[in-house]
JSON list of C-alpha atoms in Angstrom, two decimals:
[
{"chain": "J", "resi": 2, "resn": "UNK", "atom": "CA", "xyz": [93.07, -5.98, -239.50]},
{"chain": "J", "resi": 3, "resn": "UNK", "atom": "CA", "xyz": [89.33, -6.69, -240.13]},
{"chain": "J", "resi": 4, "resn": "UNK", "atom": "CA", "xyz": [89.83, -10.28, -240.64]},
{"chain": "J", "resi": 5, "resn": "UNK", "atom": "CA", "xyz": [91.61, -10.56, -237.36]},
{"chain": "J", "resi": 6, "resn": "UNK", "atom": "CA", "xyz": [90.53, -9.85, -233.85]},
{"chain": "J", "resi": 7, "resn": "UNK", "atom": "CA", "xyz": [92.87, -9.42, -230.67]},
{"chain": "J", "resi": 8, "resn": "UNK", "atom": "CA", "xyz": [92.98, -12.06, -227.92]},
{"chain": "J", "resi": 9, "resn": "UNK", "atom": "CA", "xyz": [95.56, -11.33, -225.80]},
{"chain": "J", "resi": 10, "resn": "UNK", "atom": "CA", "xyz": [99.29, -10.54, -225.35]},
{"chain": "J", "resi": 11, "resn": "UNK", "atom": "CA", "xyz": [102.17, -12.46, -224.66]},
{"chain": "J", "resi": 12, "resn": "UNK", "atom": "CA", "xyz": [104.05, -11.73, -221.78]},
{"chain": "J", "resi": 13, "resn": "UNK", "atom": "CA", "xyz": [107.59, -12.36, -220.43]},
{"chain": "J", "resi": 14, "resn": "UNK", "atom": "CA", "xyz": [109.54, -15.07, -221.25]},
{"chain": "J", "resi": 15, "resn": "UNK", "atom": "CA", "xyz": [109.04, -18.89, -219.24]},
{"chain": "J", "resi": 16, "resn": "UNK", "atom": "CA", "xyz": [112.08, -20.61, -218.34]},
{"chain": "J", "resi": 17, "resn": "UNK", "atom": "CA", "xyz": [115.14, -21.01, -221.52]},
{"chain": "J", "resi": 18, "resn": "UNK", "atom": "CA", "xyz": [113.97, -23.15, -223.85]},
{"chain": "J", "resi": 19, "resn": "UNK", "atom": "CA", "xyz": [111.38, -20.58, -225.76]},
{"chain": "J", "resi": 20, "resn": "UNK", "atom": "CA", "xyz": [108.03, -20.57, -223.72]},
{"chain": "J", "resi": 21, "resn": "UNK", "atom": "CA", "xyz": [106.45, -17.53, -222.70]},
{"chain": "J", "resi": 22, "resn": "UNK", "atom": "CA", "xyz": [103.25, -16.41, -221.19]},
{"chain": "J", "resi": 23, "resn": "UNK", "atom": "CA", "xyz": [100.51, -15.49, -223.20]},
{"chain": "J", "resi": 24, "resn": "UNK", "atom": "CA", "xyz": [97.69, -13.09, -220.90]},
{"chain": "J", "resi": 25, "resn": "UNK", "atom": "CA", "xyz": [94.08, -14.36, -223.33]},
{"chain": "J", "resi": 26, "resn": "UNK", "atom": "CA", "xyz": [90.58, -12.78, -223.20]},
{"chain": "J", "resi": 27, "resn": "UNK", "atom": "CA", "xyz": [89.23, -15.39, -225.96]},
{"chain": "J", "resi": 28, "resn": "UNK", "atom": "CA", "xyz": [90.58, -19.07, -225.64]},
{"chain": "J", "resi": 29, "resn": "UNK", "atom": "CA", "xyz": [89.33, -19.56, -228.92]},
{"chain": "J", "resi": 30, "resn": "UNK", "atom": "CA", "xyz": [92.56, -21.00, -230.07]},
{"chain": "J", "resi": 31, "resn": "UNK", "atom": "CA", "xyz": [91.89, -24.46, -227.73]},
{"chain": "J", "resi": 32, "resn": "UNK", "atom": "CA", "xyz": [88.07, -24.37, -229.03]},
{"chain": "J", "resi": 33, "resn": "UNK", "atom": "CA", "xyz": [89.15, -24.40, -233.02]},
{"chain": "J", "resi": 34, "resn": "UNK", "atom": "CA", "xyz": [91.42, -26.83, -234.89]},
{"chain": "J", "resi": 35, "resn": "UNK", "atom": "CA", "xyz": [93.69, -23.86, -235.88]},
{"chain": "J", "resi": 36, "resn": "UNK", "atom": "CA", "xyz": [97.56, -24.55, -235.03]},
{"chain": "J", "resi": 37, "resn": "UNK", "atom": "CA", "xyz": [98.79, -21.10, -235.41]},
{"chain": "J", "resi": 38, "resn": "UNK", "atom": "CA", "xyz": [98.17, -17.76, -234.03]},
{"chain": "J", "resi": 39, "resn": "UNK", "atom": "CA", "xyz": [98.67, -14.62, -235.62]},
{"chain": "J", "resi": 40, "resn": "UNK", "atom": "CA", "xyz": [101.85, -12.20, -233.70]},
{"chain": "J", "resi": 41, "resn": "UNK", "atom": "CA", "xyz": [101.77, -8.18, -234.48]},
{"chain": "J", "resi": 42, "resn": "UNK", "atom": "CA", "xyz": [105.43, -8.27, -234.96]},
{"chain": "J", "resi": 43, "resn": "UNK", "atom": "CA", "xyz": [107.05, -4.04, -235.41]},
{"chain": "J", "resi": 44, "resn": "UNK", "atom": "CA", "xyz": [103.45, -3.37, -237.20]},
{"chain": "J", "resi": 45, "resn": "UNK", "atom": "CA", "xyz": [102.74, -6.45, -238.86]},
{"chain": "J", "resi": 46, "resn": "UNK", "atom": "CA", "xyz": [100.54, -9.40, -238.62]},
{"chain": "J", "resi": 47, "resn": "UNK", "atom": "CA", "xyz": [102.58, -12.63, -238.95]},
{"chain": "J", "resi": 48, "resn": "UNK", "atom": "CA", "xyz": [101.26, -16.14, -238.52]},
{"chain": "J", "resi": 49, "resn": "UNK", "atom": "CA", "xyz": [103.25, -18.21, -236.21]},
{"chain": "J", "resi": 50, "resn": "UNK", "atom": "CA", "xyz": [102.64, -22.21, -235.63]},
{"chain": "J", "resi": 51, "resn": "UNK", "atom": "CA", "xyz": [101.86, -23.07, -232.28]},
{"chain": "J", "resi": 52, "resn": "UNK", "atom": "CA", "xyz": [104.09, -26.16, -231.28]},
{"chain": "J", "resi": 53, "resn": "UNK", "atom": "CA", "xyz": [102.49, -26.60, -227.76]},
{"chain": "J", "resi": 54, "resn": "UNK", "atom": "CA", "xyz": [100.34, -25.03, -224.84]},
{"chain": "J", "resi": 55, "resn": "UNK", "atom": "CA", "xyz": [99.23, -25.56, -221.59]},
{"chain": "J", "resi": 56, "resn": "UNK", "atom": "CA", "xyz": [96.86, -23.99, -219.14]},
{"chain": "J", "resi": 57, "resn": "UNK", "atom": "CA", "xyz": [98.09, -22.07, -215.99]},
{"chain": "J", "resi": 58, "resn": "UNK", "atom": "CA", "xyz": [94.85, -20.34, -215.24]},
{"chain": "J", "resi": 59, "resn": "UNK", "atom": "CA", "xyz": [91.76, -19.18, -216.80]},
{"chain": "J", "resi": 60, "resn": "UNK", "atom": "CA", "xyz": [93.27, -16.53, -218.37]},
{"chain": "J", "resi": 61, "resn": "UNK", "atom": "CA", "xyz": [97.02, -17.57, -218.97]},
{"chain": "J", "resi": 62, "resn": "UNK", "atom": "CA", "xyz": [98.68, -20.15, -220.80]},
{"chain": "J", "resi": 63, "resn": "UNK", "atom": "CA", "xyz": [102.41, -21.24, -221.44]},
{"chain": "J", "resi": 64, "resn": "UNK", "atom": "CA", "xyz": [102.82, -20.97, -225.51]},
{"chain": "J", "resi": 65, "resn": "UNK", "atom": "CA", "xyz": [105.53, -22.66, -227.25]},
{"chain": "J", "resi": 66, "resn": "UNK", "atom": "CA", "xyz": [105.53, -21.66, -231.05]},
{"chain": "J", "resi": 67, "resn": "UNK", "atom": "CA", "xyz": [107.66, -23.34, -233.37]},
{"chain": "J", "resi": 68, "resn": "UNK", "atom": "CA", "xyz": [111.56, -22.40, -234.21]},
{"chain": "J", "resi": 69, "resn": "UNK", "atom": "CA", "xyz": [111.48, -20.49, -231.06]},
{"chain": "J", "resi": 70, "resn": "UNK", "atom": "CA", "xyz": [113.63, -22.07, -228.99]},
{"chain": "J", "resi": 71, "resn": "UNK", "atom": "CA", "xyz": [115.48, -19.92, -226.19]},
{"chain": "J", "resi": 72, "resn": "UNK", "atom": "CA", "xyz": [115.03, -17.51, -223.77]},
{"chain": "J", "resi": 73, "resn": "UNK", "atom": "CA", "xyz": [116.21, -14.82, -225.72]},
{"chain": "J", "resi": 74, "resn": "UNK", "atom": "CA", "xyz": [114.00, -15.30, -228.86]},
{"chain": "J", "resi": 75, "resn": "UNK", "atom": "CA", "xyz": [110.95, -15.36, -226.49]},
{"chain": "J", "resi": 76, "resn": "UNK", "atom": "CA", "xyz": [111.91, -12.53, -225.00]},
{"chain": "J", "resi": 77, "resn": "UNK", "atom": "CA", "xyz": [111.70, -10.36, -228.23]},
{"chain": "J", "resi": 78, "resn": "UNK", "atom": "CA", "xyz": [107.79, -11.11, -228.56]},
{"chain": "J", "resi": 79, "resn": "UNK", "atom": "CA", "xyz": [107.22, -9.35, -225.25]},
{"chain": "J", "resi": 80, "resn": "UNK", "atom": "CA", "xyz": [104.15, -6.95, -224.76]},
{"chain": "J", "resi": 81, "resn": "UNK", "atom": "CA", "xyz": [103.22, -8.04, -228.77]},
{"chain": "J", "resi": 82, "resn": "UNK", "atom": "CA", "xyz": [99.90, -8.32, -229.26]},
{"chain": "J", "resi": 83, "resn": "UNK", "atom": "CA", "xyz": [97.98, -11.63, -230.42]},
{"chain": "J", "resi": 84, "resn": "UNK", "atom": "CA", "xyz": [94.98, -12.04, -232.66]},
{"chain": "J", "resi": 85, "resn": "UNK", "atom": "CA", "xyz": [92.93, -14.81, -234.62]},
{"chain": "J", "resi": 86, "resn": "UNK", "atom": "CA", "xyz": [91.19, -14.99, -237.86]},
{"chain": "J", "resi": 87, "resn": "UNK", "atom": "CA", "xyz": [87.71, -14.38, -237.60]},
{"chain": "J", "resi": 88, "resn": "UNK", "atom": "CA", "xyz": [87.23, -16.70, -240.24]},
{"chain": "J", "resi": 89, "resn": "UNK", "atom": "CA", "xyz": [88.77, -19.49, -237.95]},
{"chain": "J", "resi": 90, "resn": "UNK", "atom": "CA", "xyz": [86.14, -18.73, -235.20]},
{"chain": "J", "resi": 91, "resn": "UNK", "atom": "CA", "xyz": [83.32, -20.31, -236.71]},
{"chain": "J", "resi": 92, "resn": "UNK", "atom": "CA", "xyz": [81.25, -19.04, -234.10]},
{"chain": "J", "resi": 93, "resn": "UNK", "atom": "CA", "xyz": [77.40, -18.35, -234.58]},
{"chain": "J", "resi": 94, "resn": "UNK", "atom": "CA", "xyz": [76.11, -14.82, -234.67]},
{"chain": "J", "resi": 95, "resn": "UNK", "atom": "CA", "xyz": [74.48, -15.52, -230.74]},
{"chain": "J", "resi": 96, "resn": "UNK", "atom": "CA", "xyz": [77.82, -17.18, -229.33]},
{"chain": "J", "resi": 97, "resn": "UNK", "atom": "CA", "xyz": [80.35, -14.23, -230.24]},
{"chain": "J", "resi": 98, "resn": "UNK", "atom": "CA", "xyz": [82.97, -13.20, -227.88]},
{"chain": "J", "resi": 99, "resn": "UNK", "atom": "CA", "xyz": [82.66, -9.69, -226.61]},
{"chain": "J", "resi": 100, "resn": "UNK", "atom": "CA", "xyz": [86.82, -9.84, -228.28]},
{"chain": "J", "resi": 101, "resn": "UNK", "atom": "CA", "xyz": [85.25, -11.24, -231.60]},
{"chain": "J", "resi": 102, "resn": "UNK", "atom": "CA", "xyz": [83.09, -8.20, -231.61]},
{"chain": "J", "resi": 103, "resn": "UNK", "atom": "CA", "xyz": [85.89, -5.42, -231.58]},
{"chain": "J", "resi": 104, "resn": "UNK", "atom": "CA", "xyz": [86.14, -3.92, -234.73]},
{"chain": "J", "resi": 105, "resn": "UNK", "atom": "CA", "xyz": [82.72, -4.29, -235.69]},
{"chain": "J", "resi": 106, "resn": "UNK", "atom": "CA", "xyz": [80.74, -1.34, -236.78]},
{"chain": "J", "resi": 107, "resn": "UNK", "atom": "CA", "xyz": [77.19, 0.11, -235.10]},
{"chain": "J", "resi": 108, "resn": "UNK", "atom": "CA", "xyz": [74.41, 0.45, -236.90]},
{"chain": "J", "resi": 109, "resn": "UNK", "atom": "CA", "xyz": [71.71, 3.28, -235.60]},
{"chain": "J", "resi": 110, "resn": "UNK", "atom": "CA", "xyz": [68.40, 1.32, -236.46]},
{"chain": "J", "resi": 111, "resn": "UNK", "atom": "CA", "xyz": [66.23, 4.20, -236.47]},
{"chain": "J", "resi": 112, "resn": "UNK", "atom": "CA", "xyz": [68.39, 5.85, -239.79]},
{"chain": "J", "resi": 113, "resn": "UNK", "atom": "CA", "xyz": [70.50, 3.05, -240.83]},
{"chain": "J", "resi": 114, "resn": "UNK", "atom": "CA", "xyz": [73.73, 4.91, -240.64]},
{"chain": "J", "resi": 115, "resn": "UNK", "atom": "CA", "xyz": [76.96, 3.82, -239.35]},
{"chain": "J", "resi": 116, "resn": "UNK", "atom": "CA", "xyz": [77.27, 5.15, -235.45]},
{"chain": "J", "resi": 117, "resn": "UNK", "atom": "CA", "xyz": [80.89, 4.19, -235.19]},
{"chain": "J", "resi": 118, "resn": "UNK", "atom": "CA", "xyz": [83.29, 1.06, -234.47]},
{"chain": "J", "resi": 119, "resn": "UNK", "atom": "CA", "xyz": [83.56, -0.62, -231.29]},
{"chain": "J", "resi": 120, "resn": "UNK", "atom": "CA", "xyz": [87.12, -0.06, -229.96]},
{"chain": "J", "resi": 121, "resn": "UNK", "atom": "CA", "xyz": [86.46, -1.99, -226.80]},
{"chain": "J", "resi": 122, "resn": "UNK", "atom": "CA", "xyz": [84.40, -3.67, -224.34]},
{"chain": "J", "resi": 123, "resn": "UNK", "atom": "CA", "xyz": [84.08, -3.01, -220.88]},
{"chain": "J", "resi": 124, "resn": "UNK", "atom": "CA", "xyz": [82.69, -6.01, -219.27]},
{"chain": "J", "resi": 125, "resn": "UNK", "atom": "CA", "xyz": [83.86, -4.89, -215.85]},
{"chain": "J", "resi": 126, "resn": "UNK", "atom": "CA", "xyz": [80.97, -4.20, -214.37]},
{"chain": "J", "resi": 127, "resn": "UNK", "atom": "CA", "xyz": [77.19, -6.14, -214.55]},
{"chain": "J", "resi": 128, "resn": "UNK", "atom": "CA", "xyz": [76.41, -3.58, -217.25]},
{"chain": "J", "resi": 129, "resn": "UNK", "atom": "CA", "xyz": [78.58, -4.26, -220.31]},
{"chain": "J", "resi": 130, "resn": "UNK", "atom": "CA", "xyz": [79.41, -1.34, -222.31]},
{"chain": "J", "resi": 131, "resn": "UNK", "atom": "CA", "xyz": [80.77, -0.92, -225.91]},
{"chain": "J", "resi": 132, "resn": "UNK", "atom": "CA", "xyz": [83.40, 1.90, -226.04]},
{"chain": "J", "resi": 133, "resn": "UNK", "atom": "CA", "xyz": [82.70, 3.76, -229.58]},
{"chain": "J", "resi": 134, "resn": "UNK", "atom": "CA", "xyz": [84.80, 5.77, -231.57]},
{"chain": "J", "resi": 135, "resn": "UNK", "atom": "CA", "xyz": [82.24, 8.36, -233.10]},
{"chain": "J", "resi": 136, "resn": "UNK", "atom": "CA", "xyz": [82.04, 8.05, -237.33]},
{"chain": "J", "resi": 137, "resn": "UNK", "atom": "CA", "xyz": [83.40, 11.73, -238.63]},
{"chain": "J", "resi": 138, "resn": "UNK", "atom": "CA", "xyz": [83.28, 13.30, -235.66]},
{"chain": "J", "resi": 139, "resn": "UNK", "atom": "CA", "xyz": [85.96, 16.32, -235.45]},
{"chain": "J", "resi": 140, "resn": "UNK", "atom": "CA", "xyz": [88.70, 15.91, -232.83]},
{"chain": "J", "resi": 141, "resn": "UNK", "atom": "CA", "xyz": [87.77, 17.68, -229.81]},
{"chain": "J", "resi": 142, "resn": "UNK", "atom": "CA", "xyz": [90.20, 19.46, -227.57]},
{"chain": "J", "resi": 143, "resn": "UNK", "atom": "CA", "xyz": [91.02, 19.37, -223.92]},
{"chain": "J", "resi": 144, "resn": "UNK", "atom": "CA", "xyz": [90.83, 22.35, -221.80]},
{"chain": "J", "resi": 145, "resn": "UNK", "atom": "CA", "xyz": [95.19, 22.29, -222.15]},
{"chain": "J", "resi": 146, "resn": "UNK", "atom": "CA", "xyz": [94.23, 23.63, -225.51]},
{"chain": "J", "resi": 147, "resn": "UNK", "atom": "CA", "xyz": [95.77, 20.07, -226.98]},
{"chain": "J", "resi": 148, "resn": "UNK", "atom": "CA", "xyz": [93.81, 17.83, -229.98]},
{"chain": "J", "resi": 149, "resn": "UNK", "atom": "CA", "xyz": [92.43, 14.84, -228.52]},
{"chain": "J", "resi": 150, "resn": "UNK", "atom": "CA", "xyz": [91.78, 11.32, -230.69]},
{"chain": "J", "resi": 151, "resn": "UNK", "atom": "CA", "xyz": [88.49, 11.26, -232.19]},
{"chain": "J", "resi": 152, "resn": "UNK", "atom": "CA", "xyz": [86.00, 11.09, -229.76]},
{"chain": "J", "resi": 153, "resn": "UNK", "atom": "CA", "xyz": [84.54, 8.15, -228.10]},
{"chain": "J", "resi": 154, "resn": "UNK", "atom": "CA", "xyz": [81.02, 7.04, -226.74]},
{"chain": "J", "resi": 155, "resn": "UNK", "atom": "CA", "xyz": [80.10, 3.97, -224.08]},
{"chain": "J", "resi": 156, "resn": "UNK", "atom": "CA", "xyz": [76.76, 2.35, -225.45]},
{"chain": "J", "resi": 157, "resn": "UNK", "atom": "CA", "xyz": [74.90, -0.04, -222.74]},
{"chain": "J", "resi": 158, "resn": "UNK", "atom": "CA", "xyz": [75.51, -3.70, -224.35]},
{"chain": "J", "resi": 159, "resn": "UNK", "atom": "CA", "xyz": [71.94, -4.75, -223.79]},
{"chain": "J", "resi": 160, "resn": "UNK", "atom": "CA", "xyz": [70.30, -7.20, -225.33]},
{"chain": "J", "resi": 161, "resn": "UNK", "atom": "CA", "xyz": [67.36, -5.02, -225.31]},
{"chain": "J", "resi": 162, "resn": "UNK", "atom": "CA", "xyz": [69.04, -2.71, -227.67]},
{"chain": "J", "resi": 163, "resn": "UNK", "atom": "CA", "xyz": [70.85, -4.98, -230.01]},
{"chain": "J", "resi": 164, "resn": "UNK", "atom": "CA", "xyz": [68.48, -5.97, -233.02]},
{"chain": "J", "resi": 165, "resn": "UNK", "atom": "CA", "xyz": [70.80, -8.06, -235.01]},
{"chain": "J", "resi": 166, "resn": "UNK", "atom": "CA", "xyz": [74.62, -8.77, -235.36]},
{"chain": "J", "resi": 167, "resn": "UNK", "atom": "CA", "xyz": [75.56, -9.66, -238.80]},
{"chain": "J", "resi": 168, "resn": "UNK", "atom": "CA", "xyz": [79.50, -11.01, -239.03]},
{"chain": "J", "resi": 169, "resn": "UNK", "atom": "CA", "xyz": [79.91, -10.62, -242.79]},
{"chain": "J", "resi": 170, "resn": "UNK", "atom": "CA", "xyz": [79.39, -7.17, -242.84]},
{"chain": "J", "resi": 171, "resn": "UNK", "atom": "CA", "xyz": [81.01, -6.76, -238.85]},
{"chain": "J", "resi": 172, "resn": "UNK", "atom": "CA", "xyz": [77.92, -4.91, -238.03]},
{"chain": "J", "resi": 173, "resn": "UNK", "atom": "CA", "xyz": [75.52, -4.98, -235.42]},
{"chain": "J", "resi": 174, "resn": "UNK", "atom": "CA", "xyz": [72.61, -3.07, -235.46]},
{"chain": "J", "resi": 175, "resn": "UNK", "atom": "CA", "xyz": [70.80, -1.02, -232.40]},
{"chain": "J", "resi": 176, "resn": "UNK", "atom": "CA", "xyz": [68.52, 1.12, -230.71]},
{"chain": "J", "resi": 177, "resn": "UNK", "atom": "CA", "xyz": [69.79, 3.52, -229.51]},
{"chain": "J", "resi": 178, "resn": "UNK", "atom": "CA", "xyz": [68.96, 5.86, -226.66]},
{"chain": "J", "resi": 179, "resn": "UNK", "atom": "CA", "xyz": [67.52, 9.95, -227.64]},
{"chain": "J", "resi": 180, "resn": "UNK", "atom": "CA", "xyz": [70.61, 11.61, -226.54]},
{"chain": "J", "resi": 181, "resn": "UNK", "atom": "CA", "xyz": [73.65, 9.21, -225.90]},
{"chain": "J", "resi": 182, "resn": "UNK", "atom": "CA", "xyz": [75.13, 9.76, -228.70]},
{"chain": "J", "resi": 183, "resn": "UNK", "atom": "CA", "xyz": [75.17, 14.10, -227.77]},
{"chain": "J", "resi": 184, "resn": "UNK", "atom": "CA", "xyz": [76.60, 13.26, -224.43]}
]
């Protein structure tokens, strides 16, 4: 999973003869000469060739992959998610995606220790945040008295806070805030 990085999910099936929709937040498949995309298929990653595509909107595309060839065999990729090599991006540290940068780890520059991993990105509003899942920190519990998931952070995506991004090591290293992180 760390040489991969989600862009999208295919939807429902597109007319009988195999297409279906595919929903993309990185249309880095059209920008690379890559021909296949890689399916998470019942927990695993499996590389599919991509036999055609076209455009519907910004965000949506008709995907044909090879040997899939009816309605029905479409229809069993539904909801999966699909992802890219990272190694196939060949994109320069400055030009990354915010998808490209799910996955990667946050560096605290004033100790150098590992914050956590960026689980998401939340680009919805002018301020971009990166939703981070706290390194070692105990599950907390809700006031039902029930374990919740690790627990998770939003850090401010500023460029004023990011001092360098370094895609070998999936890091990126920040400033960050007195106190965020205790919130």
């Amino acid at each position: 999973m760390k040489d991969v990085y989600r862009i999208g999910r295919i939807g429902k099936p597109h007319g009988v003869k195999g297409e279906m929709n595919f929903m993309f937040t990185d249309d880095v498949f059209d920008r690379t000469d890559s021909d296949y995309l890689i399916i998470e298929v019942e927990g695993l990653l499996v590389p599919f060739f991509i036999e055609e595509y076209r455009f519907r909107s910004d965000e949506t595309t008709l995907l044909k992959l090879c040997d899939i060839d009816t309605q029905e065999q479409a229809r069993q990729f539904t909801n999966c998610e699909v992802f890219f090599e990272r190694s196939k991006a060949d994109t320069p540290d400055d030009e990354l995606t915010w998808a490209q940068i799910v996955g990667f780890r946050i560096v605290d520059e004033n100790n150098g220790k590992i914050v956590g991993e960026i689980v998401a990105v939340d680009d919805s509003t002018e301020n971009t945040l990166f939703e981070v899942q706290i390194e070692n920190a105990p599950p907390g519990t809700t006031s039902f008295g029930t374990k919740t998931a690790q627990r998770q952070v939003l850090i401010p995506a500023s460029d004023n806070l990011i001092r360098s991004i370094d895609t070998q090591s999936q890091t990126i290293t920040m400033t960050i805030p007195d106190g965020l992180l205790a919130l």
